[in-house]
Each structure stands twice: as structure tokens, then as C-alpha cells.
Tab-separated table of C-alpha atoms in Angstrom:
chain	number	residue	atom	x	y	z
A	297	MET	CA	94.721	83.006	47.208
A	298	SER	CA	91.669	81.160	45.878
A	299	GLU	CA	91.030	81.153	42.145
A	300	ASN	CA	87.290	81.225	42.866
A	301	LEU	CA	86.259	84.897	42.848
A	302	GLN	CA	82.876	84.269	44.519
A	303	GLU	CA	82.746	81.746	47.381
A	304	GLU	CA	79.765	80.683	49.462
A	305	ILE	CA	80.511	79.322	52.933
A	306	ILE	CA	77.919	76.557	53.318
A	307	TYR	CA	77.051	74.450	56.365
A	308	ASN	CA	74.236	71.849	56.368
A	309	GLY	CA	72.976	73.233	53.062
A	310	GLN	CA	72.648	76.828	54.317
A	311	MET	CA	74.741	79.863	53.383
A	312	TYR	CA	76.608	81.279	56.376
A	313	ALA	CA	78.787	83.726	54.470
A	314	LEU	CA	79.711	84.951	51.018
A	315	ILE	CA	83.167	86.092	49.936
A	316	VAL	CA	83.720	88.196	46.821
A	317	ARG	CA	87.388	88.415	45.914
A	318	LYS	CA	89.059	91.635	44.856
A	319	ASP	CA	89.503	90.526	41.231
A	320	PHE	CA	85.806	89.745	40.657
A	321	SER	CA	84.441	91.504	37.575
A	322	ALA	CA	81.238	91.370	35.550
A	323	LYS	CA	79.401	93.765	33.261
A	324	GLY	CA	76.350	95.659	34.497
A	325	LEU	CA	74.616	94.918	37.807
A	326	LYS	CA	75.058	91.633	39.681
A	327	PHE	CA	73.319	90.714	42.927
A	328	PHE	CA	75.132	88.019	44.903
A	329	THR	CA	72.396	87.534	47.499
A	330	PRO	CA	68.971	85.912	47.328
A	331	ASN	CA	65.976	88.194	47.968
A	332	GLU	CA	65.192	86.652	51.364
A	333	LEU	CA	68.364	88.020	53.010
A	334	SER	CA	67.932	91.240	54.967
A	335	GLN	CA	71.343	92.463	53.805
A	336	GLN	CA	71.753	92.613	50.044
A	337	LEU	CA	75.126	92.632	48.292
A	338	ALA	CA	75.479	93.761	44.694
A	339	TYR	CA	78.247	94.761	42.296
A	340	MET	CA	78.046	97.410	39.585
A	341	ASN	CA	80.325	97.849	36.575
A	342	HIS	CA	79.146	100.416	34.014
A	343	PRO	CA	80.975	102.300	31.256
A	344	ALA	CA	81.497	106.067	31.286
A	345	GLY	CA	78.310	107.886	30.333
A	346	HIS	CA	75.981	105.253	31.786
A	347	ILE	CA	73.103	106.862	33.681
A	348	ILE	CA	71.477	105.491	36.807
A	349	ASP	CA	68.198	107.346	37.131
A	350	PRO	CA	67.981	109.613	40.184
A	351	HIS	CA	65.819	108.003	42.854
A	352	ILE	CA	64.710	108.125	46.463
A	353	HIS	CA	64.325	104.975	48.491
A	354	LYS	CA	60.790	104.609	49.814
A	355	MET	CA	60.084	103.829	53.434
A	356	VAL	CA	59.428	100.102	53.496
A	357	LYS	CA	58.918	98.170	56.715
A	358	ARG	CA	61.262	95.199	56.890
A	359	GLU	CA	61.661	92.527	59.526
A	360	VAL	CA	65.250	91.700	60.482
A	361	HIS	CA	65.920	88.502	62.461
A	362	TYR	CA	69.730	88.382	62.448
A	363	THR	CA	72.352	91.065	62.185
A	364	GLN	CA	74.129	90.526	58.895
A	365	GLU	CA	77.326	92.418	58.269
A	366	VAL	CA	79.535	93.224	55.315
A	367	LEU	CA	83.283	93.671	55.726
A	368	PHE	CA	85.403	95.493	53.138
A	369	ILE	CA	89.099	94.681	53.553
A	370	ARG	CA	90.890	97.916	52.838
A	371	LYS	CA	94.361	96.742	53.839
A	372	GLY	CA	96.065	93.673	55.263
A	373	ILE	CA	95.158	90.027	55.759
A	374	LEU	CA	92.302	88.861	57.990
A	375	LYS	CA	91.600	85.241	58.947
A	376	VAL	CA	87.903	84.480	59.477
A	377	VAL	CA	86.791	81.445	61.467
A	378	PHE	CA	83.161	80.372	60.898
A	379	PHE	CA	80.989	78.703	63.561
A	380	ASN	CA	77.570	77.037	63.448
A	381	GLU	CA	74.790	77.809	65.943
A	382	GLU	CA	76.259	75.229	68.366
A	383	LYS	CA	79.473	77.331	68.426
A	384	GLU	CA	81.409	74.613	66.574
A	385	GLU	CA	84.015	75.703	64.035
A	386	PHE	CA	83.314	74.413	60.515
A	387	ALA	CA	85.414	76.581	58.159
A	388	GLN	CA	88.172	79.181	57.885
A	389	SER	CA	89.148	81.619	55.162
A	390	LEU	CA	91.785	84.276	54.566
A	391	LEU	CA	90.657	87.671	53.311
A	392	TYR	CA	92.999	90.029	51.487
A	393	GLU	CA	93.026	93.702	50.549
A	394	GLY	CA	90.047	94.426	48.301
A	395	ASP	CA	88.012	91.361	49.318
A	396	VAL	CA	84.405	91.673	50.532
A	397	LEU	CA	82.745	89.385	53.089
A	398	LEU	CA	79.012	89.117	53.795
A	399	LEU	CA	78.304	87.365	57.114
A	400	VAL	CA	74.800	85.877	56.898
A	401	LYS	CA	74.339	83.664	59.962
A	402	GLY	CA	76.107	81.653	62.630
A	403	GLY	CA	79.166	82.843	64.496
A	404	HIS	CA	82.508	84.179	63.429
A	405	GLY	CA	85.864	85.143	64.890
A	406	PHE	CA	88.792	86.998	63.422
A	407	GLU	CA	92.572	86.880	63.616
A	408	ILE	CA	94.617	89.735	62.215
A	409	ILE	CA	97.345	88.077	60.131
A	410	GLU	CA	98.779	91.298	58.699
A	411	ASP	CA	97.967	94.849	59.908
A	412	CYS	CA	94.344	95.415	58.847
A	413	GLU	CA	91.993	98.216	57.942
A	414	VAL	CA	88.387	97.065	57.535
A	415	PHE	CA	85.088	98.825	56.838
A	416	GLU	CA	82.045	97.167	58.433
A	417	VAL	CA	78.443	97.748	57.349
A	418	LYS	CA	75.482	96.237	59.199
A	419	GLN	CA	71.901	96.937	60.184
A	420	GLY	CA	71.484	99.401	63.009
A	421	PRO	CA	71.184	100.699	65.464
A	422	TYR	CA	74.042	98.844	67.156
A	423	ALA	CA	72.851	97.472	70.508
A	424	GLY	CA	76.273	97.084	72.164
A	425	ASP	CA	76.549	94.021	74.430
A	426	ASN	CA	72.893	93.146	73.705
A	427	ASP	CA	73.762	92.703	70.028
A	428	LYS	CA	76.045	89.667	70.368
A	429	GLU	CA	76.954	86.682	72.499
A	430	LYS	CA	80.696	86.133	72.860
A	431	PHE	CA	82.113	82.631	73.376
A	432	LYS	CA	85.448	80.791	73.610
A	433	PHE	CA	86.574	78.017	71.299
């Protein structure tokens, strides 16, 4: 497994994905994503007794251009293959139990290496077949 606990998958100078490994740790609040992404990924690590003020999220109109998804690997090993907009493979990575993956842009495919359980979070509502274009490689 990679020693780098936070990995950006970059193609032509643009971030296509972000992997945060299970052993990542930092104090306080850490945002991994720049403000311009429609899906934000953060990590919190606070001691017992720390208070996060109660709050309600205000209705804010946002414009979403691409579906961005976050995968939480609960169990198993998942191979991710990354593709550019021309449907050309440019990278691969293995994800393990406890890893987190933010898919920002481009295409992706998966191979289950070891029985997997995965949570997926993305913007909704899900549009079924209208939400994605499948392709062969």
C-alpha cells in the first residue's frame, strides 16, 4: 500500500480524483478539496469535549456541472481505473478497507479484487441511464 496518505490523481495538470488513505490523521478540521469543487471532502479530528456549534445549513443555490462522487471502502480491495475525457486510461489505483476516494472528473471503472462493501455519496437526484455514458476499453 502507498506510504502517501493523501494522493491526487492528476492528468494534464487537472485533478481527476483524490484518495485519502485509511491511516490519514491530522488535528482539527482539514479540507482536502478546493472551494471550486461542487463536492467538498473534509476530515475532522477533535478531542473529547470539543463542541461544534449547532447549526442549520442555509438554502444556497449552487450550479453543478459534473456528478462528483465519494466512495468509502468499508471492506475488501477495489481497483480503480481512471480515464480522461477521450476515454483513454491514464492511471490505476488500489483502494483498501478504510480508504476514501473522491472522483472529480473524467471516467472511471472498477474491478473487485477482494469481496467489497462500498458506500457511495454523490449529488442527486440520480438520473439513471441519463446520468452516465458507459464505454468499453
